[in-house]
Amino acid sequence: MFHVTKAYPGDPPVLVDINLDIEKGEFVFLTGRSGAGKSTLLKLMFLAERPTRGQVLIAGRNIARLRDSGVPYLRRNIGVVFQDFKLLPNRTVAENVGFTLDVIGTPRAEVREKSVKMLRRVGLEHKADVSPMRLSGGEQQRVSLARALVNDPALLLADEPTGNLDPALTLEIMDLLFDVNARGTTVVVATHDATLIERYQKRTLRLEHGSMVADERGHKAARLMSQSSPLA
Amino acid sequence: MSATAKLQYFVRTALGSLVRAPFVHLIAIASLALALVGYGSARIAQARLVGMMKSFGGQAELVVYLHDGQPPDKLDALAQALAERAHGEATLVSPRTALQRLAAELDEPALLGADLGDNPLPWSVELKLPVGERDPSRLKGLADQVRALPFVRGVDFGQEAVEALAQIEQALRLAGLFAFALVFLTAVIVVSATLQLAIFARKDEIEIQKLVGATDLFVRLPFLIEGMLQGAIASVLALGALKLAGRALAQGALRNVGLLIAEPGFVVDWRRLALECLGIGLALGLVGSFIAVRRFLKV
Ligand SMILES: Nc1ncnc2c1ncn2[C@@H]1O[C@H](COP(=O)(O)OP(=O)(O)O)[C@@H](O)[C@H]1O
Ligand SMILES: [Mg+2]
């Protein structure tokens, strides 16, 4: 990302002159207080929002200028775990996961097969045919993750994937994310949870009032984080 | 990404939506059917009016007056030539017969008895057009053609009446076209508003589809199929209603009203009407749902 600024119409900019570079295969935390602009930054990457100024390069292409008709093809290579899950209550868990495959015209039987296989990977095979409404928060989070991963994306964006989970479930989700990363997918996790960052010692980008105030790796990042004011 | 897999998916999605939310779809179908009943009745009324115009035209037959001095043995051939040109029947009227008619009309038998010397009336040919071709504009065109022939002195066909009729017919056509455009526009607005209700129930689904990489066309197609299905169902319902109404009119129940619309011998071309209703129903459903789904695609 080069000199990216984003303002929602009528408001002062949410992100100001952001520069960052994420390598293929990296695992990156994106952190900052609630309202710092983490979600907005992720949205710029799958074009749920367009930058007001600046360039967003993915695989060498400036997607800031991508035509609307090109957006679907970008999104097919990016898995997104939404903060609010975005699961449909009137479809089964497997059907929710299958959405990603439906939109690229995968035959029905294959959709079912791949969805169930993906659910097995997140430990929810036995819940394939129930409504997501009958699942706990952690289980819904995993369904959302399964939907993001079922088409084997090159980039995974996770917005507060451990948002309201207890420590055990948090651990489970994080293990899944590292597993995905180990298989070659670039992973960006937005979180306001400082303990996560301290525990895992990964590269960390920190946003404050719309500016990038730190880009640190491993132990150094953790030390900086613990010295600064506690995060919301 | 096989095409059949996609098609199956679209049809399945469209049918699934009909089954899942039958009420909104019933409203959409009802509004479509009402629009089509309106169209159908207007169409039948128009056909009836045009039929009336044609029969008026038929009464004004053409009288062609010939120049004097045609060889008497050629007269029959001339009449025959005129009949062929008009695709109709020709009757040769001699000056003598014409005078008799005039005398009868004026109630002056003395005309016949009096020796007028030369009969001043010319030979003439009465032309009758076949039933299918009796519309005013045709009649006028034929009169102009015939008038240009060398052996013709003049043509008489109640020109003013026929021209007035032609104008009325033209106005009727225009009014019909205008009414059709108005009904279509209103129907599109009503139908797309109704369809929006159905689509609103699925806005979350559309949002997610788009977020995981669906193209607009992909999101749209099931709704377009749905719209066309509704249009088809509505046109069947509308035709059924029109047919029932037609039967009620024909059988005594509404006889007095019926005579205005369905005089004996007037038949509705149901095949054509069915095709038109189906076509318009499909178009309405298609355009309506195309417009309705638009505002949900922005994700
Ligand atoms: N769609 C939007 N329209 C207007 N303002 C928005 C919108 N989304 C987010 N914002 C504002 O942008 C700022 C950053 O929001 P967000 O990116 O969600 O932060 P975070 O994810 O770090 O909590 C907030 O002040 C929020 O109110
Ligand atoms: Mg957020």
Coordinates of C-alpha atoms and ligand atoms in Angstrom, one line a residue:
Chain A
M1 CA 0.0 0.0 0.0
F2 CA 1.3 3.4 -0.9
H3 CA 0.1 6.7 0.6
V4 CA -3.3 5.4 1.1
T5 CA -5.9 7.8 2.6
K6 CA -9.5 6.8 3.2
A7 CA -12.3 9.2 4.2
Y8 CA -16.0 8.2 4.4
P9 CA -18.1 10.9 2.8
G10 CA -18.7 13.8 5.1
D11 CA -16.2 12.7 7.8
P12 CA -12.6 13.5 8.4
P13 CA -10.2 10.8 7.0
V14 CA -10.3 7.4 8.9
L15 CA -6.9 6.4 7.4
V16 CA -4.2 8.9 6.6
D17 CA -1.2 8.3 4.3
I18 CA -0.8 4.6 5.1
N19 CA 2.3 2.8 3.6
L20 CA 2.8 -0.9 4.1
D21 CA 4.1 -3.9 2.4
I22 CA 3.0 -7.5 3.1
E23 CA 4.9 -10.3 1.5
K24 CA 3.4 -13.4 0.0
G25 CA 3.1 -16.1 2.7
E26 CA 3.4 -13.7 5.7
F27 CA 1.4 -13.7 8.9
V28 CA 0.5 -10.2 10.1
F29 CA -1.4 -8.8 13.0
L30 CA -3.1 -5.5 12.5
T31 CA -3.8 -3.8 15.8
G32 CA -5.0 -0.6 17.4
R33 CA -7.9 0.7 19.5
S34 CA -11.4 0.2 18.5
G35 CA -12.2 2.8 15.9
A36 CA -8.5 3.1 14.8
G37 CA -9.4 2.0 11.2
K38 CA -8.4 -1.7 11.2
S39 CA -11.6 -2.9 9.6
T40 CA -11.5 -0.1 7.1
L41 CA -7.9 -1.1 6.1
L42 CA -9.1 -4.7 5.5
K43 CA -12.0 -3.5 3.5
L44 CA -9.7 -1.6 1.2
M45 CA -7.9 -4.9 0.4
F46 CA -11.0 -6.7 -0.9
L47 CA -12.6 -3.5 -2.2
A48 CA -15.6 -3.4 0.1
E49 CA -14.4 0.2 0.2
R50 CA -12.3 2.2 -2.3
P51 CA -9.3 4.3 -1.1
T52 CA -9.9 8.1 -1.4
R53 CA -6.2 8.5 -2.4
G54 CA -3.2 6.2 -2.9
Q55 CA -2.5 2.8 -4.3
V56 CA -3.3 -0.7 -3.1
L57 CA -1.2 -3.2 -4.9
I58 CA -2.1 -6.9 -4.8
A59 CA 0.1 -9.2 -6.8
G60 CA 1.5 -6.2 -8.6
R61 CA -1.9 -4.8 -9.7
N62 CA -3.3 -1.5 -8.4
I63 CA -6.7 -2.6 -7.3
A64 CA -7.6 1.0 -6.3
R65 CA -8.4 1.5 -10.0
L66 CA -10.0 -1.9 -10.6
R67 CA -13.2 -1.7 -12.6
D68 CA -16.4 -2.8 -10.8
S69 CA -16.7 -5.7 -13.1
G70 CA -13.2 -6.9 -12.0
V71 CA -14.1 -6.9 -8.3
P72 CA -15.7 -10.4 -8.1
Y73 CA -12.5 -12.0 -9.6
L74 CA -10.3 -10.2 -7.0
R75 CA -12.6 -11.5 -4.2
R76 CA -12.4 -15.0 -5.4
N77 CA -8.8 -15.1 -4.4
I78 CA -9.3 -13.5 -1.0
G79 CA -11.0 -15.2 1.9
V80 CA -12.6 -12.9 4.5
V81 CA -13.7 -13.7 8.0
F82 CA -16.1 -11.0 8.9
Q83 CA -16.4 -9.4 12.4
D84 CA -20.1 -10.2 12.4
F85 CA -19.7 -13.6 10.7
K86 CA -22.3 -12.9 8.0
L87 CA -23.9 -16.4 8.1
L88 CA -27.4 -17.0 6.7
P89 CA -29.8 -18.4 9.4
N90 CA -32.1 -20.0 6.8
R91 CA -29.4 -22.1 5.3
T92 CA -27.5 -25.0 6.7
V93 CA -23.9 -24.7 7.9
A94 CA -22.7 -26.6 4.8
E95 CA -24.7 -24.4 2.5
N96 CA -23.2 -21.3 4.1
V97 CA -19.7 -22.7 3.5
G98 CA -20.7 -23.7 -0.1
F99 CA -21.6 -20.1 -1.1
T100 CA -18.0 -19.4 -2.0
L101 CA -18.1 -22.3 -4.5
D102 CA -21.6 -21.7 -5.8
V103 CA -20.7 -18.3 -7.1
I104 CA -17.9 -19.8 -9.3
G105 CA -20.3 -22.3 -10.8
T106 CA -19.1 -25.4 -9.0
P107 CA -21.4 -28.4 -9.5
R108 CA -23.7 -29.1 -6.5
A109 CA -22.2 -32.5 -5.5
E110 CA -18.7 -31.0 -5.5
V111 CA -19.8 -28.0 -3.5
R112 CA -21.2 -30.4 -0.9
E113 CA -18.1 -32.6 -0.8
K114 CA -15.6 -29.7 -0.5
S115 CA -17.7 -27.9 2.1
V116 CA -18.0 -31.0 4.3
K117 CA -14.3 -31.6 3.9
M118 CA -13.5 -28.0 5.0
L119 CA -15.9 -28.3 7.9
R120 CA -14.0 -31.4 9.0
R121 CA -10.8 -29.4 9.0
V122 CA -12.4 -26.9 11.4
G123 CA -13.9 -29.7 13.5
L124 CA -17.5 -29.1 12.6
E125 CA -18.4 -31.9 10.2
H126 CA -21.1 -33.2 12.6
K127 CA -22.9 -29.8 12.4
A128 CA -23.0 -29.6 8.6
D129 CA -26.8 -29.9 8.3
V130 CA -28.0 -27.6 11.1
S131 CA -28.7 -23.9 11.0
P132 CA -25.8 -21.6 12.1
M133 CA -28.2 -20.2 14.6
R134 CA -27.9 -23.4 16.6
L135 CA -24.1 -23.0 17.0
S136 CA -22.1 -21.2 19.7
G137 CA -20.1 -18.1 18.9
G138 CA -16.9 -20.0 18.5
E139 CA -18.5 -22.5 16.2
Q140 CA -20.0 -19.8 14.0
Q141 CA -16.6 -18.2 13.8
R142 CA -15.2 -21.5 12.5
V143 CA -18.0 -21.8 9.9
S144 CA -17.2 -18.3 8.8
L145 CA -13.5 -19.3 8.5
A146 CA -14.4 -22.5 6.6
R147 CA -16.4 -20.4 4.1
A148 CA -13.4 -18.1 3.7
L149 CA -11.0 -21.0 3.1
V150 CA -13.0 -23.5 1.0
N151 CA -11.9 -22.0 -2.3
D152 CA -8.2 -22.1 -1.2
P153 CA -7.6 -18.3 -1.3
A154 CA -4.1 -16.7 -1.7
L155 CA -4.9 -14.1 1.0
L156 CA -7.0 -14.5 4.2
L157 CA -8.3 -11.5 6.0
A158 CA -9.7 -12.0 9.5
D159 CA -11.5 -9.2 11.3
E160 CA -11.4 -9.8 15.1
P161 CA -11.6 -13.5 14.6
T162 CA -11.4 -14.1 18.4
G163 CA -13.6 -11.2 19.2
N164 CA -15.9 -12.5 21.9
L165 CA -14.3 -16.0 22.4
D166 CA -13.1 -17.4 25.7
P167 CA -9.3 -18.2 25.9
A168 CA -9.7 -21.9 24.9
L169 CA -11.7 -21.1 21.8
T170 CA -9.3 -18.3 20.9
L171 CA -6.5 -20.7 21.0
E172 CA -8.4 -23.1 18.7
I173 CA -9.1 -20.4 16.1
M174 CA -5.5 -19.1 16.2
D175 CA -4.2 -22.6 15.6
L176 CA -6.4 -22.9 12.6
L177 CA -5.1 -19.6 11.2
F178 CA -1.5 -20.6 11.7
D179 CA -2.2 -23.9 10.0
V180 CA -3.7 -22.0 7.0
N181 CA -0.6 -19.8 6.9
A182 CA 1.7 -22.9 7.1
R183 CA 0.0 -24.1 3.9
G184 CA 1.1 -21.0 2.1
T185 CA -1.8 -18.6 2.5
T186 CA -0.9 -15.0 3.4
V187 CA -2.9 -14.1 6.6
V188 CA -3.8 -10.7 8.0
V189 CA -5.6 -10.7 11.4
A190 CA -7.1 -7.5 12.7
T191 CA -7.4 -7.6 16.5
H192 CA -7.5 -5.2 19.4
D193 CA -6.4 -8.0 21.8
A194 CA -2.9 -7.2 23.1
T195 CA -2.5 -10.6 24.7
L196 CA -2.8 -12.4 21.4
I197 CA 0.0 -10.3 20.0
E198 CA 2.2 -10.8 22.9
R199 CA 1.7 -14.5 22.9
Y200 CA 2.4 -15.2 19.3
Q201 CA 5.3 -12.9 18.5
K202 CA 4.4 -12.2 14.8
R203 CA 4.8 -9.1 12.7
T204 CA 2.5 -6.4 14.0
L205 CA 1.2 -3.3 12.3
R206 CA -0.3 -0.8 14.7
L207 CA -2.8 1.9 13.8
E208 CA -3.5 4.9 15.9
H209 CA -6.0 7.6 14.9
G210 CA -5.7 6.5 11.3
S211 CA -1.9 6.5 11.1
M212 CA 0.5 3.6 11.0
V213 CA 2.5 4.2 14.2
A214 CA 4.4 0.9 14.4
D215 CA 5.5 -2.0 12.1
E216 CA 7.5 -4.3 14.3
R217 CA 8.5 -8.0 14.1
G218 CA 8.5 -10.6 16.8
H219 CA 9.8 -9.8 20.3
K220 CA 10.5 -6.2 19.7
A221 CA 6.9 -5.6 18.7
A222 CA 5.6 -7.3 21.8
R223 CA 7.9 -5.2 24.0
L224 CA 6.7 -2.0 22.3
M225 CA 3.2 -3.0 22.6
S226 CA 3.4 -3.7 26.4
Q227 CA 5.0 -0.3 27.0
S228 CA 2.4 1.7 25.2
S229 CA -1.0 2.5 26.6
P230 CA -3.2 -0.5 27.0
L231 CA -5.3 -1.2 24.0
A232 CA -9.1 -1.1 24.1
Chain B
M1 CA -17.6 -24.0 -14.0
S2 CA -19.9 -25.9 -16.3
A3 CA -22.9 -24.1 -17.8
T4 CA -25.3 -26.8 -16.7
A5 CA -24.2 -26.6 -13.1
K6 CA -24.8 -22.9 -13.2
L7 CA -28.2 -23.2 -14.9
Q8 CA -29.3 -25.8 -12.4
Y9 CA -28.2 -23.5 -9.6
F10 CA -30.1 -20.6 -11.0
V11 CA -33.3 -22.5 -11.5
R12 CA -33.0 -24.2 -8.1
T13 CA -32.5 -20.8 -6.5
A14 CA -35.4 -19.2 -8.3
L15 CA -37.8 -22.0 -7.4
G16 CA -36.5 -22.1 -3.9
S17 CA -37.3 -18.5 -3.5
L18 CA -40.9 -19.0 -4.8
V19 CA -41.4 -21.8 -2.3
R20 CA -39.8 -20.0 0.6
A21 CA -41.7 -16.7 0.4
P22 CA -44.9 -17.6 -1.4
F23 CA -46.9 -14.5 -0.2
V24 CA -44.8 -11.8 -1.8
H25 CA -44.6 -13.7 -5.0
L26 CA -48.4 -14.1 -5.0
I27 CA -48.7 -10.3 -4.8
A28 CA -46.2 -9.9 -7.6
I29 CA -48.1 -12.4 -9.8
A30 CA -51.4 -10.8 -9.0
S31 CA -50.2 -7.3 -10.0
L32 CA -48.7 -8.8 -13.2
A33 CA -52.0 -10.6 -14.0
L34 CA -54.0 -7.4 -13.4
A35 CA -51.8 -5.5 -15.8
L36 CA -52.3 -8.2 -18.4
V37 CA -56.1 -8.4 -17.9
G38 CA -56.1 -4.6 -18.6
Y39 CA -54.0 -5.1 -21.7
G40 CA -56.2 -8.0 -22.9
S41 CA -59.5 -6.2 -22.5
A42 CA -58.1 -3.1 -24.2
R43 CA -56.8 -5.3 -27.1
I44 CA -60.2 -7.0 -27.5
A45 CA -62.0 -3.6 -27.5
Q46 CA -59.6 -2.3 -30.0
A47 CA -60.1 -5.3 -32.3
R48 CA -63.8 -4.7 -32.0
L49 CA -63.6 -1.1 -33.0
V50 CA -61.3 -1.8 -35.9
G51 CA -63.9 -4.4 -37.0
M52 CA -66.6 -1.8 -36.9
M53 CA -64.5 0.6 -39.0
K54 CA -64.0 -2.1 -41.6
S55 CA -67.7 -2.7 -42.0
F56 CA -68.3 1.0 -42.4
G57 CA -65.7 1.1 -45.2
G58 CA -67.6 -1.8 -46.9
Q59 CA -70.8 0.2 -47.2
A60 CA -69.0 2.9 -49.2
E61 CA -68.5 1.1 -52.4
L62 CA -66.8 2.6 -55.3
V63 CA -68.6 3.9 -58.4
V64 CA -66.4 4.4 -61.4
Y65 CA -67.8 6.6 -64.2
L66 CA -66.5 5.9 -67.6
H67 CA -65.8 8.3 -70.5
D68 CA -68.3 8.4 -73.3
G69 CA -67.4 6.7 -76.5
Q70 CA -66.1 3.4 -75.2
P71 CA -66.8 0.7 -77.8
P72 CA -69.8 -1.2 -76.3
D73 CA -68.1 -4.6 -76.8
K74 CA -65.2 -3.4 -74.6
L75 CA -67.3 -2.4 -71.7
D76 CA -67.4 -5.8 -70.0
A77 CA -63.7 -6.2 -70.4
L78 CA -63.1 -2.8 -68.7
A79 CA -65.4 -3.8 -65.8
Q80 CA -63.5 -7.1 -65.5
A81 CA -60.1 -5.3 -65.4
L82 CA -61.4 -3.0 -62.6
A83 CA -62.6 -6.0 -60.6
E84 CA -59.2 -7.6 -60.8
R85 CA -57.5 -4.5 -59.7
A86 CA -59.7 -4.2 -56.7
H87 CA -59.7 -7.9 -55.9
G88 CA -63.5 -7.5 -55.8
E89 CA -66.7 -7.7 -57.8
A90 CA -67.7 -5.3 -60.5
T91 CA -71.2 -4.6 -61.9
L92 CA -71.6 -2.8 -65.1
V93 CA -74.4 -0.2 -65.0
S94 CA -75.8 1.1 -68.3
P95 CA -77.0 4.7 -68.7
R96 CA -80.5 3.3 -69.0
T97 CA -80.3 1.5 -65.7
A98 CA -78.8 4.5 -64.1
L99 CA -81.6 6.6 -65.3
Q100 CA -84.2 4.2 -64.0
R101 CA -82.5 4.2 -60.6
L102 CA -82.4 8.0 -60.6
A103 CA -86.0 8.2 -61.4
A104 CA -86.9 5.7 -58.6
E105 CA -84.7 7.7 -56.2
L106 CA -86.3 11.0 -57.1
D107 CA -89.7 9.5 -57.2
E108 CA -90.2 11.0 -60.7
P109 CA -91.3 8.3 -63.1
A110 CA -91.8 11.0 -65.6
L111 CA -88.1 11.1 -66.1
L112 CA -88.3 7.8 -67.9
G113 CA -91.2 8.6 -70.0
A114 CA -90.0 11.9 -71.2
D115 CA -87.8 11.8 -74.2
L116 CA -84.6 13.4 -73.1
G117 CA -83.0 12.7 -76.4
D118 CA -79.6 11.5 -75.5
N119 CA -79.4 10.0 -72.0
P120 CA -76.9 12.3 -70.3
L121 CA -75.8 9.6 -67.8
P122 CA -72.5 7.8 -68.5
W123 CA -71.7 4.1 -68.3
S124 CA -70.5 3.3 -64.9
V125 CA -69.0 0.3 -62.9
E126 CA -69.9 -0.4 -59.3
L127 CA -67.0 -2.0 -57.4
K128 CA -67.4 -4.0 -54.2
L129 CA -64.3 -4.8 -52.2
P130 CA -63.8 -8.1 -50.5
V131 CA -64.6 -8.0 -46.7
G132 CA -61.0 -8.1 -45.6
E133 CA -60.0 -5.1 -47.5
R134 CA -62.6 -2.6 -46.7
D135 CA -60.6 -0.2 -44.6
P136 CA -60.9 3.5 -45.4
S137 CA -57.2 4.1 -46.3
R138 CA -57.3 1.2 -48.8
L139 CA -60.5 2.5 -50.3
K140 CA -59.0 5.9 -50.8
G141 CA -55.8 4.5 -52.3
L142 CA -57.8 2.4 -54.8
A143 CA -60.0 5.4 -55.8
D144 CA -56.9 7.4 -56.6
Q145 CA -55.4 4.6 -58.7
V146 CA -58.6 4.1 -60.6
R147 CA -59.1 7.8 -61.2
A148 CA -55.8 7.9 -63.0
L149 CA -56.9 5.4 -65.6
P150 CA -57.5 6.9 -69.1
F151 CA -61.0 5.6 -69.7
V152 CA -62.2 6.8 -66.3
R153 CA -64.1 10.1 -66.0
G154 CA -64.5 10.2 -62.3
V155 CA -64.8 8.1 -59.1
D156 CA -67.4 8.5 -56.4
F157 CA -67.1 6.9 -52.9
G158 CA -68.3 9.2 -50.2
Q159 CA -64.9 10.6 -49.8
E160 CA -65.4 12.8 -46.8
A161 CA -67.0 10.1 -44.7
V162 CA -64.2 7.7 -45.6
E163 CA -61.5 10.2 -44.8
A164 CA -63.1 11.0 -41.4
L165 CA -63.2 7.3 -40.7
A166 CA -59.5 7.0 -41.6
Q167 CA -58.6 9.7 -39.2
I168 CA -60.6 8.1 -36.4
E169 CA -58.9 4.8 -37.1
Q170 CA -55.5 6.5 -37.0
A171 CA -56.4 8.2 -33.7
L172 CA -57.6 4.9 -32.3
R173 CA -54.3 3.3 -33.2
L174 CA -52.3 6.1 -31.6
A175 CA -54.5 6.1 -28.5
G176 CA -54.0 2.3 -28.3
L177 CA -50.3 2.7 -28.5
F178 CA -50.2 5.4 -25.9
A179 CA -52.4 3.4 -23.5
F180 CA -50.2 0.4 -24.1
A181 CA -47.1 2.4 -23.2
L182 CA -48.8 3.8 -20.1
V183 CA -50.0 0.5 -18.9
F184 CA -46.6 -1.1 -19.5
L185 CA -44.8 1.7 -17.6
T186 CA -47.2 1.5 -14.7
A187 CA -46.9 -2.2 -14.6
V188 CA -43.1 -2.1 -14.6
I189 CA -43.2 0.3 -11.6
V190 CA -45.7 -1.7 -9.7
V191 CA -44.1 -5.0 -10.5
S192 CA -40.6 -3.9 -9.6
A193 CA -41.8 -2.4 -6.4
T194 CA -43.5 -5.7 -5.5
L195 CA -40.5 -7.7 -6.5
Q196 CA -38.3 -5.5 -4.3
L197 CA -40.3 -6.9 -1.4
A198 CA -39.3 -10.4 -2.3
I199 CA -35.7 -9.4 -3.0
F200 CA -35.5 -7.5 0.3
A201 CA -35.9 -10.7 2.2
R202 CA -32.8 -11.9 0.5
K203 CA -30.6 -8.9 0.7
D204 CA -28.2 -10.6 3.2
E205 CA -27.8 -13.4 0.9
I206 CA -27.0 -11.1 -2.0
E207 CA -24.5 -9.2 0.1
I208 CA -22.7 -12.4 1.0
Q209 CA -22.7 -13.7 -2.5
K210 CA -21.1 -10.5 -3.7
L211 CA -18.5 -10.5 -0.9
V212 CA -17.4 -14.0 -1.8
G213 CA -17.0 -13.0 -5.4
A214 CA -20.3 -13.3 -7.3
T215 CA -20.7 -11.2 -10.4
D216 CA -23.8 -9.0 -10.7
L217 CA -25.1 -11.3 -13.5
F218 CA -24.8 -14.3 -11.2
V219 CA -26.8 -12.6 -8.5
R220 CA -29.3 -11.3 -11.0
L221 CA -30.1 -14.4 -13.0
P222 CA -32.2 -16.2 -10.5
F223 CA -34.3 -13.1 -10.0
L224 CA -34.7 -12.7 -13.7
I225 CA -35.8 -16.3 -14.0
E226 CA -38.1 -15.8 -11.1
G227 CA -39.5 -12.7 -12.8
M228 CA -40.2 -14.5 -16.0
L229 CA -41.8 -17.4 -14.2
Q230 CA -44.1 -15.0 -12.4
G231 CA -44.8 -13.3 -15.8
A232 CA -45.7 -16.7 -17.3
I233 CA -48.0 -17.7 -14.5
A234 CA -49.6 -14.3 -14.5
S235 CA -50.3 -14.4 -18.2
V236 CA -52.0 -17.8 -17.9
L237 CA -54.2 -16.4 -15.1
A238 CA -55.0 -13.3 -17.0
L239 CA -56.0 -15.3 -20.1
G240 CA -58.2 -17.5 -18.0
A241 CA -59.9 -14.5 -16.5
L242 CA -60.4 -12.9 -20.0
K243 CA -61.8 -16.2 -21.4
L244 CA -64.2 -16.6 -18.5
A245 CA -65.4 -13.0 -18.9
G246 CA -65.8 -13.5 -22.6
R247 CA -68.0 -16.6 -21.9
A248 CA -70.1 -14.8 -19.4
L249 CA -70.7 -12.0 -21.9
A250 CA -71.7 -14.4 -24.6
Q251 CA -74.1 -16.4 -22.4
G252 CA -77.1 -14.3 -21.4
A253 CA -75.9 -13.3 -17.9
L254 CA -74.5 -10.0 -19.1
R255 CA -76.2 -10.1 -22.5
N256 CA -77.0 -6.4 -22.7
V257 CA -73.5 -5.3 -22.0
G258 CA -72.2 -8.1 -24.1
L259 CA -73.9 -6.9 -27.3
L260 CA -71.8 -3.8 -27.3
I261 CA -68.6 -5.7 -27.2
A262 CA -69.4 -9.1 -28.8
E263 CA -71.8 -8.8 -31.7
P264 CA -72.5 -12.0 -33.4
G265 CA -69.8 -12.9 -35.8
F266 CA -67.1 -11.1 -33.9
V267 CA -64.5 -13.5 -32.7
V268 CA -61.5 -12.9 -30.5
D269 CA -58.2 -14.2 -31.9
W270 CA -57.3 -16.1 -28.7
R271 CA -54.1 -17.6 -30.1
R272 CA -52.7 -14.2 -30.9
L273 CA -53.9 -12.7 -27.6
A274 CA -52.3 -15.6 -25.7
L275 CA -49.0 -15.1 -27.4
E276 CA -49.1 -11.3 -26.8
C277 CA -50.0 -11.7 -23.1
L278 CA -47.3 -14.3 -22.6
G279 CA -44.7 -12.1 -24.3
I280 CA -45.7 -9.0 -22.4
G281 CA -45.9 -11.0 -19.1
L282 CA -42.3 -12.3 -19.6
A283 CA -41.1 -8.9 -20.6
L284 CA -42.8 -7.2 -17.6
G285 CA -41.4 -9.9 -15.2
L286 CA -37.9 -9.5 -16.7
V287 CA -37.7 -5.7 -16.7
G288 CA -39.4 -5.5 -13.3
S289 CA -37.0 -7.8 -11.6
F290 CA -34.0 -6.3 -13.4
I291 CA -34.9 -2.9 -12.0
A292 CA -35.8 -4.3 -8.6
V293 CA -32.6 -6.2 -8.0
R294 CA -30.4 -3.2 -9.0
R295 CA -30.3 -1.4 -5.7
F296 CA -29.3 -4.5 -3.8
L297 CA -26.2 -5.1 -5.9
K298 CA -24.1 -2.3 -4.4
V299 CA -21.8 -4.2 -2.0
Ligands
LIG1 N1 -19.3 2.9 6.5 C1 -18.8 3.9 7.3 N2 -19.2 5.2 7.2 C2 -18.7 6.1 7.9 N3 -17.8 6.0 8.9 C3 -17.3 4.8 9.1 C4 -17.8 3.6 8.3 N4 -17.1 2.5 8.8 C5 -16.3 2.9 9.7 N5 -16.4 4.3 9.9 C6 -15.7 5.1 10.9 O1 -14.3 4.9 10.7 C7 -13.6 4.8 11.8 C8 -12.8 3.5 11.8 O2 -13.6 2.4 11.9 P1 -13.1 0.9 11.7 O3 -12.3 0.8 10.5 O4 -14.3 0.0 11.9 O5 -12.2 0.8 13.0 P2 -11.7 -0.5 13.8 O6 -12.1 -1.7 13.0 O7 -10.3 -0.3 14.0 O8 -12.5 -0.5 15.1 C9 -14.6 4.8 13.0 O9 -14.6 6.1 13.5 C10 -15.9 4.5 12.3 O10 -16.9 5.3 13.0
MG2 MG -13.3 -3.3 13.4

